[in-house]
PDB file of C-alpha atoms and ligand atoms in Angstrom:
ATOM      1  CA  UNK A1073      20.114  -3.710   1.926  1.00  0.00           C
ATOM      2  CA  UNK A1074      17.675  -1.620   3.133  1.00  0.00           C
ATOM      3  CA  UNK A1075      18.250   0.484   0.139  1.00  0.00           C
ATOM      4  CA  UNK A1076      17.609  -2.325  -2.278  1.00  0.00           C
ATOM      5  CA  UNK A1077      14.869  -3.288  -0.158  1.00  0.00           C
ATOM      6  CA  UNK A1078      12.802  -0.068  -1.096  1.00  0.00           C
ATOM      7  CA  UNK A1079      13.896  -0.437  -4.660  1.00  0.00           C
ATOM      8  CA  UNK A1080      10.718  -3.229  -4.452  1.00  0.00           C
ATOM      9  CA  UNK A1081       8.653  -0.411  -4.044  1.00  0.00           C
ATOM     10  CA  UNK A1082       9.326   1.714  -7.138  1.00  0.00           C
ATOM     11  CA  UNK A1083       7.439  -0.813  -9.025  1.00  0.00           C
ATOM     12  CA  UNK A1084       3.813   0.025  -8.295  1.00  0.00           C
ATOM     13  CA  UNK A1085       4.169   3.555  -9.319  1.00  0.00           C
ATOM     14  CA  UNK A1086       5.898   2.770 -12.485  1.00  0.00           C
ATOM     15  CA  UNK A1087       3.204   0.283 -13.160  1.00  0.00           C
ATOM     16  CA  UNK A1088      -0.131   3.075 -12.615  1.00  0.00           C
ATOM     17  CA  UNK A1089       2.279   4.980 -15.140  1.00  0.00           C
ATOM     18  CA  UNK A1090       2.151   2.002 -17.666  1.00  0.00           C
ATOM     19  CA  UNK A1091      -1.163   1.321 -17.492  1.00  0.00           C
ATOM     20  CA  UNK A1092      -2.961   4.702 -17.694  1.00  0.00           C
ATOM     21  CA  UNK A1093      -1.018   6.107 -20.308  1.00  0.00           C
ATOM     22  CA  UNK A1094      -1.107   2.797 -22.369  1.00  0.00           C
ATOM     23  CA  UNK A1095      -5.159   3.746 -21.792  1.00  0.00           C
ATOM     24  CA  UNK A1096      -4.621   7.242 -22.894  1.00  0.00           C
ATOM     25  CA  UNK A1097      -3.463   5.921 -26.162  1.00  0.00           C
ATOM     26  CA  UNK A1098      -5.453   3.118 -26.754  1.00  0.00           C
ATOM     27  CA  UNK A1099      -8.555   4.761 -25.826  1.00  0.00           C
ATOM     28  CA  UNK A1100      -7.641   8.431 -26.849  1.00  0.00           C
ATOM     29  CA  UNK A1101     -11.067   8.381 -29.006  1.00  0.00           C
ATOM     30  CA  UNK A1102     -13.824   7.051 -27.115  1.00  0.00           C
ATOM     31  CA  UNK A1103     -12.423   8.418 -23.273  1.00  0.00           C
ATOM     32  CA  UNK A1104     -14.821  11.527 -21.883  1.00  0.00           C
ATOM     33  CA  UNK A1105     -12.263  14.669 -20.890  1.00  0.00           C
ATOM     34  CA  UNK A1106     -12.469  13.798 -17.286  1.00  0.00           C
ATOM     35  CA  UNK A1107     -12.024  10.333 -17.273  1.00  0.00           C
ATOM     36  CA  UNK A1108      -8.417  11.117 -18.773  1.00  0.00           C
ATOM     37  CA  UNK A1109      -8.056  14.194 -16.763  1.00  0.00           C
ATOM     38  CA  UNK A1110      -8.567  12.015 -13.794  1.00  0.00           C
ATOM     39  CA  UNK A1111      -5.789   9.437 -15.809  1.00  0.00           C
ATOM     40  CA  UNK A1112      -3.325  12.007 -16.545  1.00  0.00           C
ATOM     41  CA  UNK A1113      -3.681  13.333 -12.792  1.00  0.00           C
ATOM     42  CA  UNK A1114      -2.605   9.675 -11.637  1.00  0.00           C
ATOM     43  CA  UNK A1115       0.457   9.593 -13.476  1.00  0.00           C
ATOM     44  CA  UNK A1116       1.622  12.995 -12.138  1.00  0.00           C
ATOM     45  CA  UNK A1117       1.751  11.040  -8.734  1.00  0.00           C
ATOM     46  CA  UNK A1118       2.884   8.098  -9.400  1.00  0.00           C
ATOM     47  CA  UNK A1119       5.656  10.409 -10.467  1.00  0.00           C
ATOM     48  CA  UNK A1120       5.563  12.302  -8.262  1.00  0.00           C
ATOM     49  CA  UNK A1121       5.765   9.361  -5.990  1.00  0.00           C
ATOM     50  CA  UNK A1122       8.946   7.618  -7.185  1.00  0.00           C
ATOM     51  CA  UNK A1123      10.505  11.230  -6.887  1.00  0.00           C
ATOM     52  CA  UNK A1124       9.997  10.737  -3.451  1.00  0.00           C
ATOM     53  CA  UNK A1125      10.986   7.396  -3.143  1.00  0.00           C
ATOM     54  CA  UNK A1126      14.700   8.474  -5.043  1.00  0.00           C
ATOM     55  CA  UNK A1127      15.072  11.054  -2.499  1.00  0.00           C
ATOM     56  CA  UNK A1128      14.242   8.347   0.327  1.00  0.00           C
ATOM     57  CA  UNK A1129      16.672   6.057  -1.069  1.00  0.00           C
ATOM     58  CA  UNK A1130      19.532   9.307  -1.480  1.00  0.00           C
ATOM     59  CA  UNK A1131      18.204  10.264   2.713  1.00  0.00           C
ATOM     60  CA  UNK A1132      19.137   6.589   4.043  1.00  0.00           C
ATOM     61  CA  UNK A1133      22.545   5.967   2.269  1.00  0.00           C
ATOM     62  CA  UNK A1134      23.515   9.561   3.218  1.00  0.00           C
ATOM     63  CA  UNK A1135      22.260   9.498   6.943  1.00  0.00           C
ATOM     64  CA  UNK A1136      24.344   5.998   6.659  1.00  0.00           C
ATOM     65  CA  UNK A1137      21.615   4.700   9.663  1.00  0.00           C
ATOM     66  CA  UNK A1138      20.598   1.643   7.161  1.00  0.00           C
ATOM     67  CA  UNK A1139      16.739   2.512   8.718  1.00  0.00           C
ATOM     68  CA  UNK A1140      13.760   4.585   7.238  1.00  0.00           C
ATOM     69  CA  UNK A1141      13.517   8.055   8.520  1.00  0.00           C
ATOM     70  CA  UNK A1142      10.237   8.917  10.164  1.00  0.00           C
ATOM     71  CA  UNK A1143       9.251  12.798   8.607  1.00  0.00           C
ATOM     72  CA  UNK A1144       5.839  13.927   9.215  1.00  0.00           C
ATOM     73  CA  UNK A1145       3.966  16.354   7.493  1.00  0.00           C
ATOM     74  CA  UNK A1146       0.409  17.864   7.597  1.00  0.00           C
ATOM     75  CA  UNK A1147      -1.782  15.487   5.553  1.00  0.00           C
ATOM     76  CA  UNK A1148      -5.650  15.024   4.805  1.00  0.00           C
ATOM     77  CA  UNK A1149      -5.303  11.541   5.630  1.00  0.00           C
ATOM     78  CA  UNK A1150      -8.478  10.363   4.216  1.00  0.00           C
ATOM     79  CA  UNK A1151      -7.878  11.940   0.585  1.00  0.00           C
ATOM     80  CA  UNK A1152      -4.459  10.028   1.115  1.00  0.00           C
ATOM     81  CA  UNK A1153      -6.151   6.947   1.654  1.00  0.00           C
ATOM     82  CA  UNK A1154      -8.684   7.794  -1.472  1.00  0.00           C
ATOM     83  CA  UNK A1155      -6.338   8.449  -3.883  1.00  0.00           C
ATOM     84  CA  UNK A1156      -4.148   5.327  -2.883  1.00  0.00           C
ATOM     85  CA  UNK A1157      -7.148   3.235  -3.397  1.00  0.00           C
ATOM     86  CA  UNK A1158      -8.052   4.809  -6.304  1.00  0.00           C
ATOM     87  CA  UNK A1159      -4.226   4.116  -8.333  1.00  0.00           C
ATOM     88  CA  UNK A1160      -4.327   0.686  -6.996  1.00  0.00           C
ATOM     89  CA  UNK A1161      -8.128  -0.131  -8.426  1.00  0.00           C
ATOM     90  CA  UNK A1162      -6.164   1.007 -12.161  1.00  0.00           C
ATOM     91  CA  UNK A1163      -3.656  -1.138 -10.932  1.00  0.00           C
ATOM     92  CA  UNK A1164      -5.306  -4.082 -10.569  1.00  0.00           C
ATOM     93  CA  UNK A1165      -7.179  -3.760 -13.987  1.00  0.00           C
ATOM     94  CA  UNK A1166     -10.630  -4.273 -12.367  1.00  0.00           C
ATOM     95  CA  UNK A1167     -10.202  -7.471 -11.417  1.00  0.00           C
ATOM     96  CA  UNK A1168     -11.009  -6.575  -7.896  1.00  0.00           C
ATOM     97  CA  UNK A1169     -13.193  -4.362  -6.280  1.00  0.00           C
ATOM     98  CA  UNK A1170     -11.020  -2.306  -4.063  1.00  0.00           C
ATOM     99  CA  UNK A1171     -13.868  -0.649  -1.145  1.00  0.00           C
ATOM    100  CA  UNK A1172     -12.628   2.302   1.346  1.00  0.00           C
ATOM    101  CA  UNK A1173     -14.973   3.219   3.965  1.00  0.00           C
ATOM    102  CA  UNK A1174     -13.479   5.097   6.688  1.00  0.00           C
ATOM    103  CA  UNK A1175     -15.164   5.694  10.315  1.00  0.00           C
ATOM    104  CA  UNK A1176     -14.750   7.911  13.304  1.00  0.00           C
ATOM    105  CA  UNK A1177     -13.784  11.890  14.039  1.00  0.00           C
ATOM    106  CA  UNK A1178      -9.976  12.548  12.816  1.00  0.00           C
ATOM    107  CA  UNK A1179      -8.156  15.547  13.966  1.00  0.00           C
ATOM    108  CA  UNK A1180      -5.360  17.401  12.517  1.00  0.00           C
ATOM    109  CA  UNK A1181      -2.220  15.924  13.003  1.00  0.00           C
ATOM    110  CA  UNK A1182       1.404  15.092  11.594  1.00  0.00           C
ATOM    111  CA  UNK A1183       1.633  11.772   9.320  1.00  0.00           C
ATOM    112  CA  UNK A1184       4.474  10.908   6.878  1.00  0.00           C
ATOM    113  CA  UNK A1185       3.154  10.254   3.875  1.00  0.00           C
ATOM    114  CA  UNK A1186       5.871   8.117   2.016  1.00  0.00           C
ATOM    115  CA  UNK A1187       5.865   5.565   5.253  1.00  0.00           C
ATOM    116  CA  UNK A1188       1.910   5.482   4.472  1.00  0.00           C
ATOM    117  CA  UNK A1189       2.260   4.863   0.998  1.00  0.00           C
ATOM    118  CA  UNK A1190       4.783   1.457   1.673  1.00  0.00           C
ATOM    119  CA  UNK A1191       2.400   0.483   4.341  1.00  0.00           C
ATOM    120  CA  UNK A1192      -1.035   0.570   2.548  1.00  0.00           C
ATOM    121  CA  UNK A1193       0.109   0.057  -1.208  1.00  0.00           C
ATOM    122  CA  UNK A1194       1.654  -3.551  -0.021  1.00  0.00           C
ATOM    123  CA  UNK A1195      -0.899  -4.861   2.401  1.00  0.00           C
ATOM    124  CA  UNK A1196      -3.999  -4.096  -0.850  1.00  0.00           C
ATOM    125  CA  UNK A1197      -1.036  -5.129  -3.371  1.00  0.00           C
ATOM    126  CA  UNK A1198      -1.119  -8.530  -1.585  1.00  0.00           C
ATOM    127  CA  UNK A1199      -4.652  -8.480  -0.403  1.00  0.00           C
ATOM    128  CA  UNK A1200      -5.211  -8.285  -4.515  1.00  0.00           C
ATOM    129  CA  UNK A1201      -2.780 -10.688  -5.068  1.00  0.00           C
ATOM    130  CA  UNK A1202      -3.935 -13.376  -3.132  1.00  0.00           C
ATOM    131  CA  UNK A1203      -7.480 -13.632  -3.850  1.00  0.00           C
ATOM    132  CA  UNK A1204      -9.523 -14.950  -6.610  1.00  0.00           C
ATOM    133  CA  UNK A1205     -10.832 -12.343  -9.768  1.00  0.00           C
ATOM    134  CA  UNK A1206     -13.587 -10.730  -8.913  1.00  0.00           C
ATOM    135  CA  UNK A1207     -13.009 -10.746  -4.941  1.00  0.00           C
ATOM    136  CA  UNK A1208     -13.536  -7.462  -3.182  1.00  0.00           C
ATOM    137  CA  UNK A1209     -10.844  -5.850  -0.815  1.00  0.00           C
ATOM    138  CA  UNK A1210     -11.845  -3.632   1.847  1.00  0.00           C
ATOM    139  CA  UNK A1211      -9.878  -0.995   3.236  1.00  0.00           C
ATOM    140  CA  UNK A1212     -10.950   0.437   6.502  1.00  0.00           C
ATOM    141  CA  UNK A1213      -9.705   3.532   8.061  1.00  0.00           C
ATOM    142  CA  UNK A1214     -10.882   3.991  11.838  1.00  0.00           C
ATOM    143  CA  UNK A1215     -10.222   7.395  13.795  1.00  0.00           C
ATOM    144  CA  UNK A1216      -9.580   6.503  17.319  1.00  0.00           C
ATOM    145  CA  UNK A1217      -9.076   9.134  20.541  1.00  0.00           C
ATOM    146  CA  UNK A1218      -5.299   7.948  20.762  1.00  0.00           C
ATOM    147  CA  UNK A1219      -4.496   5.964  17.639  1.00  0.00           C
ATOM    148  CA  UNK A1220      -6.078   5.284  14.178  1.00  0.00           C
ATOM    149  CA  UNK A1221      -6.832   1.837  13.007  1.00  0.00           C
ATOM    150  CA  UNK A1222      -6.353   0.590   9.549  1.00  0.00           C
ATOM    151  CA  UNK A1223      -7.776  -2.910   8.550  1.00  0.00           C
ATOM    152  CA  UNK A1224      -7.070  -4.487   5.143  1.00  0.00           C
ATOM    153  CA  UNK A1225      -9.402  -7.581   4.437  1.00  0.00           C
ATOM    154  CA  UNK A1226      -9.141 -10.287   1.986  1.00  0.00           C
ATOM    155  CA  UNK A1227     -11.176 -13.357   1.563  1.00  0.00           C
ATOM    156  CA  UNK A1228      -8.436 -15.044  -0.444  1.00  0.00           C
ATOM    157  CA  UNK A1229      -6.849 -17.975   0.190  1.00  0.00           C
ATOM    158  CA  UNK A1230      -5.170 -17.165   3.949  1.00  0.00           C
ATOM    159  CA  UNK A1231      -1.848 -17.753   5.446  1.00  0.00           C
ATOM    160  CA  UNK A1232      -1.127 -21.361   7.117  1.00  0.00           C
ATOM    161  CA  UNK A1233      -0.940 -20.842  11.139  1.00  0.00           C
ATOM    162  CA  UNK A1234       3.010 -22.013  11.130  1.00  0.00           C
ATOM    163  CA  UNK A1235       3.740 -19.315   8.582  1.00  0.00           C
ATOM    164  CA  UNK A1236       2.035 -16.669  10.263  1.00  0.00           C
ATOM    165  CA  UNK A1237       4.843 -15.409  12.393  1.00  0.00           C
ATOM    166  CA  UNK A1238       7.495 -15.518   9.799  1.00  0.00           C
ATOM    167  CA  UNK A1239       5.441 -13.348   7.366  1.00  0.00           C
ATOM    168  CA  UNK A1240       7.772 -10.091   8.471  1.00  0.00           C
ATOM    169  CA  UNK A1241      10.773 -11.794   7.896  1.00  0.00           C
ATOM    170  CA  UNK A1242      12.218 -10.816   4.489  1.00  0.00           C
ATOM    171  CA  UNK A1243      11.997 -13.446   1.552  1.00  0.00           C
ATOM    172  CA  UNK A1244       9.660 -15.310   3.653  1.00  0.00           C
ATOM    173  CA  UNK A1245       6.294 -16.853   2.103  1.00  0.00           C
ATOM    174  CA  UNK A1246       3.775 -19.165   3.099  1.00  0.00           C
ATOM    175  CA  UNK A1247       4.099 -22.688   1.539  1.00  0.00           C
ATOM    176  CA  UNK A1248       0.549 -21.771  -0.025  1.00  0.00           C
ATOM    177  CA  UNK A1249       1.787 -19.477  -2.803  1.00  0.00           C
ATOM    178  CA  UNK A1250       1.682 -21.698  -5.723  1.00  0.00           C
ATOM    179  CA  UNK A1251       2.946 -20.106  -8.937  1.00  0.00           C
ATOM    180  CA  UNK A1252       1.976 -16.672  -7.118  1.00  0.00           C
ATOM    181  CA  UNK A1253       5.414 -15.057  -8.447  1.00  0.00           C
ATOM    182  CA  UNK A1254       6.856 -12.525  -5.413  1.00  0.00           C
ATOM    183  CA  UNK A1255      10.493 -11.926  -3.645  1.00  0.00           C
ATOM    184  CA  UNK A1256       8.817 -11.737  -0.230  1.00  0.00           C
ATOM    185  CA  UNK A1257      10.030  -8.680   0.716  1.00  0.00           C
ATOM    186  CA  UNK A1258       6.752  -6.612   1.243  1.00  0.00           C
ATOM    187  CA  UNK A1259       5.695  -7.257   4.540  1.00  0.00           C
ATOM    188  CA  UNK A1260       9.166  -6.533   5.753  1.00  0.00           C
ATOM    189  CA  UNK A1261       9.300  -3.208   4.261  1.00  0.00           C
ATOM    190  CA  UNK A1262       5.823  -2.688   5.978  1.00  0.00           C
ATOM    191  CA  UNK A1263       7.050  -3.645   9.451  1.00  0.00           C
ATOM    192  CA  UNK A1264       9.515  -1.457   8.996  1.00  0.00           C
ATOM    193  CA  UNK A1265       7.663   1.263   8.621  1.00  0.00           C
ATOM    194  CA  UNK A1266       5.091   0.676  10.880  1.00  0.00           C
ATOM    195  CA  UNK A1267       8.035   1.033  13.721  1.00  0.00           C
ATOM    196  CA  UNK A1268       9.221   3.769  12.596  1.00  0.00           C
ATOM    197  CA  UNK A1269       5.858   5.077  12.926  1.00  0.00           C
ATOM    198  CA  UNK A1270       5.469   4.105  16.182  1.00  0.00           C
ATOM    199  CA  UNK A1271       2.833   1.970  15.094  1.00  0.00           C
ATOM    200  CA  UNK A1272       1.877  -1.894  15.628  1.00  0.00           C
ATOM    201  CA  UNK A1273       0.600  -4.410  12.768  1.00  0.00           C
ATOM    202  CA  UNK A1274      -1.410  -7.372  13.236  1.00  0.00           C
ATOM    203  CA  UNK A1275      -2.702 -10.289  11.437  1.00  0.00           C
ATOM    204  CA  UNK A1276      -5.803 -13.164  11.591  1.00  0.00           C
ATOM    205  CA  UNK A1277      -6.106 -15.636   9.029  1.00  0.00           C
ATOM    206  CA  UNK A1278      -8.470 -18.012   7.825  1.00  0.00           C
ATOM    207  CA  UNK A1279      -7.004 -20.954   5.055  1.00  0.00           C
ATOM    208  CA  UNK A1280      -9.167 -20.552   2.802  1.00  0.00           C
ATOM    209  CA  UNK A1281     -11.815 -17.927   3.671  1.00  0.00           C
ATOM    210  CA  UNK A1282      -9.629 -14.689   3.916  1.00  0.00           C
ATOM    211  CA  UNK A1283      -7.233 -12.402   5.914  1.00  0.00           C
ATOM    212  CA  UNK A1284      -6.729  -8.805   7.708  1.00  0.00           C
ATOM    213  CA  UNK A1285      -4.033  -7.019   8.443  1.00  0.00           C
ATOM    214  CA  UNK A1286      -4.571  -4.494  11.036  1.00  0.00           C
ATOM    215  CA  UNK A1287      -2.123  -1.343  11.519  1.00  0.00           C
ATOM    216  CA  UNK A1288      -2.694   0.692  14.722  1.00  0.00           C
ATOM    217  CA  UNK A1289      -0.622   4.281  14.290  1.00  0.00           C
ATOM    218  CA  UNK A1290      -0.442   6.565  17.370  1.00  0.00           C
ATOM    219  CA  UNK A1291      -1.724  10.336  16.330  1.00  0.00           C
TER     220      UNK A1291
HETATM  221  N1  LIG B1210      -3.432 -10.775   2.290  1.00  0.00           N
HETATM  222  C1  LIG B1210      -2.787 -12.199   1.811  1.00  0.00           C
HETATM  223  N2  LIG B1210      -2.602 -13.461   1.936  1.00  0.00           N
HETATM  224  C2  LIG B1210      -2.501 -14.733   1.832  1.00  0.00           C
HETATM  225  N3  LIG B1210      -0.695 -14.434   2.085  1.00  0.00           N
HETATM  226  C3  LIG B1210      -0.469 -13.355   2.187  1.00  0.00           C
HETATM  227  C4  LIG B1210      -1.256 -12.565   2.287  1.00  0.00           C
HETATM  228  N4  LIG B1210      -0.381 -10.958   2.363  1.00  0.00           N
HETATM  229  C5  LIG B1210       1.111 -12.147   2.443  1.00  0.00           C
HETATM  230  N5  LIG B1210       0.722 -12.814   2.537  1.00  0.00           N
HETATM  231  C6  LIG B1210       1.776 -13.991   2.480  1.00  0.00           C
HETATM  232  O1  LIG B1210       3.041 -13.782   2.923  1.00  0.00           O
HETATM  233  C7  LIG B1210       4.528 -13.717   2.635  1.00  0.00           C
HETATM  234  C8  LIG B1210       5.080 -12.537   2.392  1.00  0.00           C
HETATM  235  O2  LIG B1210       4.568 -11.481   1.849  1.00  0.00           O
HETATM  236  P1  LIG B1210       5.497 -10.158   1.267  1.00  0.00           P
HETATM  237  O3  LIG B1210       4.552  -8.931   0.874  1.00  0.00           O
HETATM  238  O4  LIG B1210       6.565  -9.796   1.895  1.00  0.00           O
HETATM  239  O5  LIG B1210       5.642 -10.826  -0.041  1.00  0.00           O
HETATM  240  P2  LIG B1210       5.515 -11.191  -1.615  1.00  0.00           P
HETATM  241  O6  LIG B1210       4.080 -10.906  -1.503  1.00  0.00           O
HETATM  242  O7  LIG B1210       5.321 -12.827  -1.899  1.00  0.00           O
HETATM  243  O8  LIG B1210       6.162 -10.675  -2.546  1.00  0.00           O
HETATM  244  P3  LIG B1210       6.975  -9.196  -2.892  1.00  0.00           P
HETATM  245  O9  LIG B1210       7.721  -8.891  -2.470  1.00  0.00           O
HETATM  246  O10 LIG B1210       6.413  -8.678  -4.191  1.00  0.00           O
HETATM  247  O11 LIG B1210       5.611  -8.401  -2.282  1.00  0.00           O
HETATM  248  C9  LIG B1210       3.420 -13.833   0.541  1.00  0.00           C
HETATM  249  O12 LIG B1210       4.649 -15.089  -0.095  1.00  0.00           O
HETATM  250  C10 LIG B1210       2.183 -14.724   0.817  1.00  0.00           C
HETATM  251  O13 LIG B1210       2.595 -16.114   1.360  1.00  0.00           O
HETATM  252 MG1  LIG B1211       3.714  -8.593  -1.375  1.00  0.00          MG
END
């Protein structure tokens, strides 16, 4: 059933491809060459990302572990986060402003890019989805000696205290979501990925004020 959970995360790259190719088609004449190149680059990376997801699915079924595997590799972490924010900014159709900042000195380390992508794309798309149009979503990377801390902060609807404990369970949605669509699977995937990375996740939220998710990954 974990495999079917992963199909949840195919939606993001598909969305990117749909939007970017639509833009390239509709604005064929007006778009400057550099902009076109950016969109082509985003399409290619979304396709690469989908191919990775497929590999992941077949790996999990082969390993028959029903669990995500941790496969660390050399990665430019800042560059990766930057590009992810660029992708999600396009998918958000500019209704929200995504801001990425980083502080501290990052040393070279190994990361599992696929796990990171599950974690941050779900947290950032939630931050967008559960906050009003025009809102700002902050994505911070803080490099420390033993771990890297990531914070995703929004100024949205917040999460009622009584729902906060259960959010990481599959299909659980908070009582204040109203008509905002969702399956309640995103955070369950995030949690598994954070654990596969040996990290921790926590949240702070104030109803009507906003929510901050904090992810700490050792390195
Ligand atoms: N940034 C946020 N602000 C407010 N509520 C949030 C936020 N992130 C998550 N939630 C709450 O946590 C619930 C679970 O989130 P999760 O991402 O697992 O599912 P979902 O967004 O409802 O659906 P999907 O499967 O499409 O991601 C949400 O339904 C929402 O109630
Ligand atoms: Mg979600």
